[in-house]
Coordinates of C-alpha atoms in Angstrom, one line a residue:
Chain A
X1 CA 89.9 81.0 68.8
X2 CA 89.4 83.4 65.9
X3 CA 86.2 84.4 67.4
X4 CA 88.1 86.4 70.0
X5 CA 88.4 90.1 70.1
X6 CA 91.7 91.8 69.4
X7 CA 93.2 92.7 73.1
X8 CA 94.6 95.7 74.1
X9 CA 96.9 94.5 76.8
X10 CA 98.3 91.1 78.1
X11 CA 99.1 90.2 81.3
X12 CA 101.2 87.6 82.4
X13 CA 102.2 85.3 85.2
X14 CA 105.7 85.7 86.5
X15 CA 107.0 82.6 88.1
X16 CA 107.1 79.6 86.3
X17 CA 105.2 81.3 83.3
X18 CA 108.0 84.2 82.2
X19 CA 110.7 82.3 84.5
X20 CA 112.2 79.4 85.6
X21 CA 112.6 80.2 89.5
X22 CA 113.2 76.6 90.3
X23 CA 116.8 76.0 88.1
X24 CA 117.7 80.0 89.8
X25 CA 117.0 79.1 93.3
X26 CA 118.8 75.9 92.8
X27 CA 121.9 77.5 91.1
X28 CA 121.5 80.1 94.2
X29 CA 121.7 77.8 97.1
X30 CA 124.5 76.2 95.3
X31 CA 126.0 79.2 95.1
X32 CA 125.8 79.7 98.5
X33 CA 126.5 76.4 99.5
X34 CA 129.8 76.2 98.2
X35 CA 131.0 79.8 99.9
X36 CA 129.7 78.3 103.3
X37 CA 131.0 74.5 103.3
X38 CA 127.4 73.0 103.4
X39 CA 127.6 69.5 102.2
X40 CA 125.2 67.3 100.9
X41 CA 122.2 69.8 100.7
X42 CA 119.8 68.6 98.2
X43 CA 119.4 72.5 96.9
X44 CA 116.8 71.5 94.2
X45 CA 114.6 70.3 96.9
X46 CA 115.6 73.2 99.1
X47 CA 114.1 75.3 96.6
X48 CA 110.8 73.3 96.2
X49 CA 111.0 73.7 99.8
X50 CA 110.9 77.1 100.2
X51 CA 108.2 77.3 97.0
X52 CA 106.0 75.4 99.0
X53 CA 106.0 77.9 102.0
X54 CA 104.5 80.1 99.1
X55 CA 100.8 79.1 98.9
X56 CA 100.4 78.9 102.8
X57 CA 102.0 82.3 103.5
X58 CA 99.6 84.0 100.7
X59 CA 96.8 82.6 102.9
X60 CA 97.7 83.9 105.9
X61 CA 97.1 87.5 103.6
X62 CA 94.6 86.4 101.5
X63 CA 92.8 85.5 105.0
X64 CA 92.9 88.8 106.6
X65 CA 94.4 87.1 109.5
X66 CA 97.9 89.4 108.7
X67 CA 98.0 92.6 107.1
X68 CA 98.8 93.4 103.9
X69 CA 102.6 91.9 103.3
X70 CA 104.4 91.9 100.3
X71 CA 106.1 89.0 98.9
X72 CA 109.8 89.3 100.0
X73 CA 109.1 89.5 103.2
X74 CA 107.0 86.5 102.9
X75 CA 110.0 84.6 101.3
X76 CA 112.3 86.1 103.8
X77 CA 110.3 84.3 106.4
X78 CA 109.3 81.5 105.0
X79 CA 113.5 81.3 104.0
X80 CA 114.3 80.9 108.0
X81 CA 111.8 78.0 107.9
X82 CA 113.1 76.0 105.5
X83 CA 116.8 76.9 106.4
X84 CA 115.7 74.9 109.9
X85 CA 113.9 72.2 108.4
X86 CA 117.5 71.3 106.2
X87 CA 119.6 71.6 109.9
X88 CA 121.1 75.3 108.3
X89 CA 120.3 77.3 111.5
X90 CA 124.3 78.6 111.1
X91 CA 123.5 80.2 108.1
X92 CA 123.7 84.2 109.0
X93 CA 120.9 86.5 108.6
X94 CA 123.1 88.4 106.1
X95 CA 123.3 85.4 103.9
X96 CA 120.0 85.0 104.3
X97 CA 119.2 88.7 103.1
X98 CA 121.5 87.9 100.2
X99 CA 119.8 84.8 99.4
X100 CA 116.4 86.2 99.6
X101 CA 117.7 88.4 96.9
X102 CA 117.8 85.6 94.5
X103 CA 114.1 86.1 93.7
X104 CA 115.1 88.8 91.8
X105 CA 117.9 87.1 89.8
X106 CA 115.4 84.8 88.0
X107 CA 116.5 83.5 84.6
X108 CA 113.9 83.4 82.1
X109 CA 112.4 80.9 79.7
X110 CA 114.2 80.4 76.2
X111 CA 111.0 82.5 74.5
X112 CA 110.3 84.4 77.3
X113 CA 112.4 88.1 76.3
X114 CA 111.8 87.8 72.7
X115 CA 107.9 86.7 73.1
X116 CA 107.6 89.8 75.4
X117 CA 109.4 92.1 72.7
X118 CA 107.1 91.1 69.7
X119 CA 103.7 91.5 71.9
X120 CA 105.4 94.5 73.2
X121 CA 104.9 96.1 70.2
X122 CA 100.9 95.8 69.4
X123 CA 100.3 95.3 72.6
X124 CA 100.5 96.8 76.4
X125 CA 102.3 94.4 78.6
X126 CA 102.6 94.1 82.3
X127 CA 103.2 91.4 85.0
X128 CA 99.7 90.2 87.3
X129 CA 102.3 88.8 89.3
X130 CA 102.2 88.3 93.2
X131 CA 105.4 89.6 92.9
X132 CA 105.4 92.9 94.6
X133 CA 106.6 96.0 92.7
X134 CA 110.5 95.9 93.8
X135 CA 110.8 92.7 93.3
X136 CA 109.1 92.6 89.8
X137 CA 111.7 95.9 88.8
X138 CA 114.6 93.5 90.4
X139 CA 113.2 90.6 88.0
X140 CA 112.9 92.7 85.1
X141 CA 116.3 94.7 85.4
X142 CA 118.2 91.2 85.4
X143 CA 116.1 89.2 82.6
X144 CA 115.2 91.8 80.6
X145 CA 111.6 91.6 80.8
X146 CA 110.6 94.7 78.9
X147 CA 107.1 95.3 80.9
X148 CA 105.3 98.6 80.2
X149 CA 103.9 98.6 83.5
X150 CA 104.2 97.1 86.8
X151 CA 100.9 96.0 88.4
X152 CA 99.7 92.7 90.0
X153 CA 99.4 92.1 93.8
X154 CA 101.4 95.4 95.3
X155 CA 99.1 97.4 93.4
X156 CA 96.0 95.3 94.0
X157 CA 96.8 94.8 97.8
X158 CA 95.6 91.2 97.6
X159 CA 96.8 88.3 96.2
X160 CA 96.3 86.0 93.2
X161 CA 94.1 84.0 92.6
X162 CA 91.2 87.2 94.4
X163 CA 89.5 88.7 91.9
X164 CA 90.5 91.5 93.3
X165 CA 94.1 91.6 91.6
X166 CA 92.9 91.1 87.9
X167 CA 90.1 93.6 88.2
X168 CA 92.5 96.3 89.6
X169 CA 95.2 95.5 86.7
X170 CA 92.4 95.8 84.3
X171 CA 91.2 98.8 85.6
X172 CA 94.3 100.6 86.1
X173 CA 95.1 100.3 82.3
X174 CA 91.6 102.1 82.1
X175 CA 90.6 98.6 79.9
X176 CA 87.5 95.9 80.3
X177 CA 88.0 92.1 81.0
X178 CA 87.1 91.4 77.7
X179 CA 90.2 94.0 76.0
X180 CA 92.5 91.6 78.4
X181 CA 94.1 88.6 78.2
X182 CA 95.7 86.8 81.0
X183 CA 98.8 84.4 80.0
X184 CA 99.6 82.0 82.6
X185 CA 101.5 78.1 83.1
X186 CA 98.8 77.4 85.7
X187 CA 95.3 76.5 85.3
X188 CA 94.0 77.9 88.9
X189 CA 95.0 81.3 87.7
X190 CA 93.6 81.1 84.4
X191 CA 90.4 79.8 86.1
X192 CA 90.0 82.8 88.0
X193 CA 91.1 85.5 85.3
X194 CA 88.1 84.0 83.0
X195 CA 85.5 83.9 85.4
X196 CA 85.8 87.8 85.5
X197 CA 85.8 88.0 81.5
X198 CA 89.4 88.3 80.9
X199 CA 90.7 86.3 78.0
X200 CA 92.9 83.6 79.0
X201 CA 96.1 82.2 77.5
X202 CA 97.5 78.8 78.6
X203 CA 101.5 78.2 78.1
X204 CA 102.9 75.1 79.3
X205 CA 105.8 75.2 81.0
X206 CA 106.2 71.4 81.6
X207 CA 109.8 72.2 83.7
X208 CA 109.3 74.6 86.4
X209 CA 109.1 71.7 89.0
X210 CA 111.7 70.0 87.3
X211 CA 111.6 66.7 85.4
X212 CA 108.8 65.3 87.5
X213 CA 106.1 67.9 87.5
X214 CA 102.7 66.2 87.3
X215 CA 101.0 69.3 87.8
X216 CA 99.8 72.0 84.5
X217 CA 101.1 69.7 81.9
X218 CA 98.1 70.4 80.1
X219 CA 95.2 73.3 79.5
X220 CA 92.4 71.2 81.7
X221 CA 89.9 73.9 81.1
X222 CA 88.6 75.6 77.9
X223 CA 90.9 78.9 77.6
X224 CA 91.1 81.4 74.7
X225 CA 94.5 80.7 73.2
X226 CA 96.2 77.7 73.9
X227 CA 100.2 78.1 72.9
X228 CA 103.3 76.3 72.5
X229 CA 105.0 79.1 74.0
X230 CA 105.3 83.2 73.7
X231 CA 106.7 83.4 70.1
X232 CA 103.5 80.8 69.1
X233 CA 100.8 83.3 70.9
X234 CA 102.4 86.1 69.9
X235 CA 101.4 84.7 66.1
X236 CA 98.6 83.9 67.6
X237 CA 97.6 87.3 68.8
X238 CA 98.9 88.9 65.3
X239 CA 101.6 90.2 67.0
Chain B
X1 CA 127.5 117.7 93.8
X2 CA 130.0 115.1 94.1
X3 CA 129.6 114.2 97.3
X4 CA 125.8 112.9 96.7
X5 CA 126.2 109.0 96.8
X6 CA 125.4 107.0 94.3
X7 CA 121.6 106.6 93.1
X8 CA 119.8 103.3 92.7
X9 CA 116.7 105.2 91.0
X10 CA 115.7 108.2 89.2
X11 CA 112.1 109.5 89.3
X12 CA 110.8 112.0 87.0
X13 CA 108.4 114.2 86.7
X14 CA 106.7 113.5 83.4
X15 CA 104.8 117.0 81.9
X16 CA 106.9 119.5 81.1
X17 CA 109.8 117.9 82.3
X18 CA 109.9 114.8 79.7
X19 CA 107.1 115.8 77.2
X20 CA 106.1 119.0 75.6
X21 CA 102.7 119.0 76.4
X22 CA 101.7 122.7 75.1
X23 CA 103.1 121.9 71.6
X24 CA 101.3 118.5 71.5
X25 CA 98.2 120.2 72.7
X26 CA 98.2 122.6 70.5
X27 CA 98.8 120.7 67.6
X28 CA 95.5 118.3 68.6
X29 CA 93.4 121.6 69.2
X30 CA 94.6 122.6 65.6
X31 CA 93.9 119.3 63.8
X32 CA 90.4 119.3 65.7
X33 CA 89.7 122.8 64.7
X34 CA 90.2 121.6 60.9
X35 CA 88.2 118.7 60.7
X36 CA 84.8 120.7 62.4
X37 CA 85.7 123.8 61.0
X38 CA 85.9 125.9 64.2
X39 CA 87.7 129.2 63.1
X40 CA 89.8 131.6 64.6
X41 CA 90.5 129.7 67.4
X42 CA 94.3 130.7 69.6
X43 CA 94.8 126.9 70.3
X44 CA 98.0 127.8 72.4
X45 CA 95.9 129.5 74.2
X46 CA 93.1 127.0 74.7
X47 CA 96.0 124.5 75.7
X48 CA 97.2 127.2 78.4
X49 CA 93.6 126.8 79.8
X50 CA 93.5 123.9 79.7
X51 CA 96.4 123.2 81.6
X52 CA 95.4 126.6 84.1
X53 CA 92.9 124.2 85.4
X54 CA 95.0 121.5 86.0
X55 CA 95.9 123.1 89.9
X56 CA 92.5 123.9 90.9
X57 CA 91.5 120.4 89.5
X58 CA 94.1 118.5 92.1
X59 CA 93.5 121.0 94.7
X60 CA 90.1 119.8 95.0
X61 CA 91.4 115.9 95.5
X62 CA 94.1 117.2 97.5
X63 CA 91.7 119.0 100.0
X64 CA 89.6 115.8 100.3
X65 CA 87.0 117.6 99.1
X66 CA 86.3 114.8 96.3
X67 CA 87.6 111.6 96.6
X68 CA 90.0 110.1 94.4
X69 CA 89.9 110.6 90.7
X70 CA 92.5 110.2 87.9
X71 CA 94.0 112.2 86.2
X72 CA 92.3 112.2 82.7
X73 CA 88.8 112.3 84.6
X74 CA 90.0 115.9 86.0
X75 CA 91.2 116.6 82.2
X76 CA 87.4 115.5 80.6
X77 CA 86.1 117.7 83.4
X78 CA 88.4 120.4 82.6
X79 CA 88.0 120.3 78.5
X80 CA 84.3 121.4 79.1
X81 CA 84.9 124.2 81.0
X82 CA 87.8 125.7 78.4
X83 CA 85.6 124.5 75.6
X84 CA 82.6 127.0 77.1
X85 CA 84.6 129.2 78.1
X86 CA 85.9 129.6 74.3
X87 CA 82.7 129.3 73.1
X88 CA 82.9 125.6 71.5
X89 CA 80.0 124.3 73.1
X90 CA 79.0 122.7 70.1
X91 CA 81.8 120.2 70.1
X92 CA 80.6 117.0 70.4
X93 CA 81.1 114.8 74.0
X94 CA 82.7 111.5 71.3
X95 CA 85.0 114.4 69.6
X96 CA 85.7 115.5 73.5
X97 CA 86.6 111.8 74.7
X98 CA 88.8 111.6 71.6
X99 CA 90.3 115.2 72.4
X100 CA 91.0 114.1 76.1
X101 CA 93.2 111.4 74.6
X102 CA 95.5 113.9 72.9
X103 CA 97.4 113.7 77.0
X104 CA 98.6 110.3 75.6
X105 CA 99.9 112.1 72.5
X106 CA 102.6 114.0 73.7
X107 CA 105.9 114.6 72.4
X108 CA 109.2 114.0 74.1
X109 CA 111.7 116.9 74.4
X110 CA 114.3 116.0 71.6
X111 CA 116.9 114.4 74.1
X112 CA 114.6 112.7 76.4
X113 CA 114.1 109.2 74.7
X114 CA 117.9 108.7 74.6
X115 CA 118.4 110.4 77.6
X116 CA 116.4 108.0 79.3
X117 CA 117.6 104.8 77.8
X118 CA 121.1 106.3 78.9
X119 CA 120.1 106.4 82.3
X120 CA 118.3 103.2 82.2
X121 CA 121.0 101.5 81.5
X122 CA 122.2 102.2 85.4
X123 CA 119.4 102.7 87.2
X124 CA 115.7 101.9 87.7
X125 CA 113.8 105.0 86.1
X126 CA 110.2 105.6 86.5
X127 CA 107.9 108.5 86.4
X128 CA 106.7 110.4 89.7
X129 CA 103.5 112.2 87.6
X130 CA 100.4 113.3 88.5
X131 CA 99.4 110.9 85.6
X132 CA 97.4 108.0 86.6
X133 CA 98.4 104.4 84.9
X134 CA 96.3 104.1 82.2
X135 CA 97.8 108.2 80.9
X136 CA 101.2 107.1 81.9
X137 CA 101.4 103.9 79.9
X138 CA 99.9 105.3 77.1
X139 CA 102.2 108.3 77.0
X140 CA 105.7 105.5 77.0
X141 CA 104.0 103.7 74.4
X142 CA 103.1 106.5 71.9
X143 CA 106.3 108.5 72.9
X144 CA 108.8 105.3 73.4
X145 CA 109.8 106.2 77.5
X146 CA 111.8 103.0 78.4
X147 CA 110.4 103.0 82.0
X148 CA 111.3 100.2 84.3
X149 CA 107.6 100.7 86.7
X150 CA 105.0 103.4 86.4
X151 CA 105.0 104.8 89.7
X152 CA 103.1 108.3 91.1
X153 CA 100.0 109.9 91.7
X154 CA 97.2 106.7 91.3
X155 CA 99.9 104.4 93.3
X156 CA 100.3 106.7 95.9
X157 CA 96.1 107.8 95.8
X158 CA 97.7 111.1 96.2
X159 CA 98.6 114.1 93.7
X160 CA 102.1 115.7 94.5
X161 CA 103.3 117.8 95.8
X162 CA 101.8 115.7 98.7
X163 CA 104.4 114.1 100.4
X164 CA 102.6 110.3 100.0
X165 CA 103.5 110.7 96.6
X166 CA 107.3 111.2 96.7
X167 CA 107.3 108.4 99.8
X168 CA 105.3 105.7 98.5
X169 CA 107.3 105.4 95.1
X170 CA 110.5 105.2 96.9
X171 CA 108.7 102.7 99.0
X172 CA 107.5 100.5 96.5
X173 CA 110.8 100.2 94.9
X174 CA 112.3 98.7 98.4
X175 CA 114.5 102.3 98.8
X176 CA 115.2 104.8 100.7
X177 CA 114.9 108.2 100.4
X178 CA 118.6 108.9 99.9
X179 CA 118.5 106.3 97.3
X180 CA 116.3 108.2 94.6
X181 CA 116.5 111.0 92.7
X182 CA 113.9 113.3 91.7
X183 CA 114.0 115.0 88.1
X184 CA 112.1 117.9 87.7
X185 CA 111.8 121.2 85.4
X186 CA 109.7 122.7 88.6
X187 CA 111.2 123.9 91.3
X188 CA 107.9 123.5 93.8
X189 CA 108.3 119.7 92.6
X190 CA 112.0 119.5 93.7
X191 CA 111.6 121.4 97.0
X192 CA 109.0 119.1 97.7
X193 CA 110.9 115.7 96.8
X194 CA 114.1 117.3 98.7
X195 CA 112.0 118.2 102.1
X196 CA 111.6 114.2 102.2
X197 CA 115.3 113.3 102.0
X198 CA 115.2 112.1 98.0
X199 CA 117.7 113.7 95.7
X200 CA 116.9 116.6 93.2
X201 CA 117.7 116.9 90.1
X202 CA 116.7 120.2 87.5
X203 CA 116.6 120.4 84.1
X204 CA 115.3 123.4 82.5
X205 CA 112.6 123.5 80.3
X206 CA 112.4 127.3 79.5
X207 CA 110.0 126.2 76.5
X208 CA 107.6 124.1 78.7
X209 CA 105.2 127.5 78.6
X210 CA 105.7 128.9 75.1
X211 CA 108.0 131.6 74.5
X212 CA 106.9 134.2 77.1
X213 CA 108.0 131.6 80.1
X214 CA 108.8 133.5 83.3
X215 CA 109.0 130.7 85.7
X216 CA 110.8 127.8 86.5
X217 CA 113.6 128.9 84.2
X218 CA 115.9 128.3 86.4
X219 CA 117.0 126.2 89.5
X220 CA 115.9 128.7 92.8
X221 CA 116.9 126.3 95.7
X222 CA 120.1 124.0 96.6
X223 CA 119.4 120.6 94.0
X224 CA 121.3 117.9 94.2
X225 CA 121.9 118.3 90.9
X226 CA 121.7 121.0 87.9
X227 CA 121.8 119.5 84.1
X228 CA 120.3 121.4 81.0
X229 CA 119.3 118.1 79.5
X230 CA 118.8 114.3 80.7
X231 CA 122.1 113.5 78.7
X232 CA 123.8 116.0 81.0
X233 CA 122.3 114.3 83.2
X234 CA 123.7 110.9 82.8
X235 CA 126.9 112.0 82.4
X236 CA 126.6 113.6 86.4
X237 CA 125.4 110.3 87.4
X238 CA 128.1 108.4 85.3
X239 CA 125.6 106.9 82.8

């Protein structure tokens, strides 16, 4: 690893990696749940639920086969689906606006403001999120991400994993792949940011499907940093 | 003023308006000047030409007649005209990249740091510039600008005062028009944010051009709002 060159920026996965949307959405549907009278909702596997509308709705973008959309919409929609599939059809499309909201009140990771606040200051930082920019400025406001910039999919106008979206990040910091390094929970994204010369940082986050995630336990792919979490990269990284 | 409703954001315009570019400019020119020896050089001068082709420069992106270039490629093109035109063609093109860079190095007016954390505090705050991202980001790190998203020009692939500009950052943050303010020390920028329903606010900057300043010294239209600092400001807007 000490063979890497000294970035000038890291960028970062949002959901999952910098926050735990799965406990939030849960907590929200509770939330909302209990103001309604909805019994017996399984709201953990309502949020899965709606999660799992994610990666098919990104297709139907990545595709071409609908324009350019950006991600709350997307979860608006893909909220009405779900909200039929668990018998909630009463639920008003004012709660549902609300709820959609929830996105944006995302609670972060243990490391995840402090990790942030030491790179912050030797290095540029910025979400590569799919998020788009409102919602990433809604996430941030609330958990006190302290990004330098917002770029990622809204700015990119495609979504992750295209090559499109790292290239433009990178290039809009005026930086090559190489001054770069992409931090990420997942494997596919990594994948993708080091096939265009990015660096790559993998952080487990063994929880964001909750206590039976069987999925990016482990770094299954030769990255540049491999980290406990952000305080052990930020070390790491010098920082 | 009181009857303007509340805002959820406040856009500003970055140059002149948060930063004293001429100072900073001048400053660079003088430390150059030193270390090659050039004598007898009137660097606020050179920085006034510099910035005189700033207009011109975004005119000809504006027109269409070249397509769209950022802002510190228009500044690299610029510096070699000044530099000929004050006979410094013997500058070097590495001591002419570094120069270019001094647009990163500018300093804040003295209340704008606090000023801006004040107002951050209640709203989302991001520049409206003519500055593309790469500029933008390195101006908040060197001069500590607490923004929440850089937004502007290289978003919008437009320079203001093009209407795209103004529009596509209140877009992106999910607002309306009505919703944002615009903070300017230029009237042109207000009149042009105000046309589109947004908010103005002024602040003079009567220093902006050096002491012999004729324009912009003071607010020539109906604004939203009139402060002579950004803690003024915040106190309007109950920050």
């Amino acid at each position: 690893m000490s063979v890497a060159l000294p970035p000038k920026a890291i960028l970062f996965d949002v959901f999952g990696t910098c926050v735990d949307w799965r406990t939030s959405i849960t907590r929200a549907g509770e939330a909302l749940g209990q103001r309604l009278g909805l019994m017996d909702i399984d709201w953990a596997a309502f949020a899965d639920a709606w999660r799992a509308q994610y990666q098919p709705q990104l297709t139907s973008v990545r595709s071409g086969a609908r324009p350019w959309t950006r991600l709350e919409i997307l979860n608006r929609e893909s909220l009405d689906t779900v909200l039929t599939d668990f018998g909630l059809q009463q639920v008003s499309a004012t709660e549902r606006d609300a709820f959609n909201l929830a996105w944006r009140y995302l609670l972060p990771w243990p490391d995840t403001v402090a990790g942030l606040h030491r790179l912050k200051t030797r290095f540029i930082i910025a979400p590569n999120s799919n998020a788009d920019i409102a919602l990433a400025v809604g996430m941030a406001k609330f958990a006190h991400l302290p990004w330098d910039v917002i770029l990622g999919a809204e700015v990119a106008q495609h979504y992750k994993p295209q090559p499109e979206v790292y290239l433009r990040s990178v290039a809009a910091l005026g930086l090559t792949p190489p001054e770069v390094v992409m931090v990420a929970a997942h494997n596919e994204d990594l994948v993708a940011a080091g096939a265009l010369g990015l660096q790559t940082a993998f952080i487990p986050r063994p929880l964001e499907h909750g206590p039976g995630q069987t999925n990016d336990l482990h770094p299954e792919h030769t990255f540049t940093y491999v980290a406990r979490d952000l305080h052990e990269l930020a070390a790491q990284l010098g920082a």
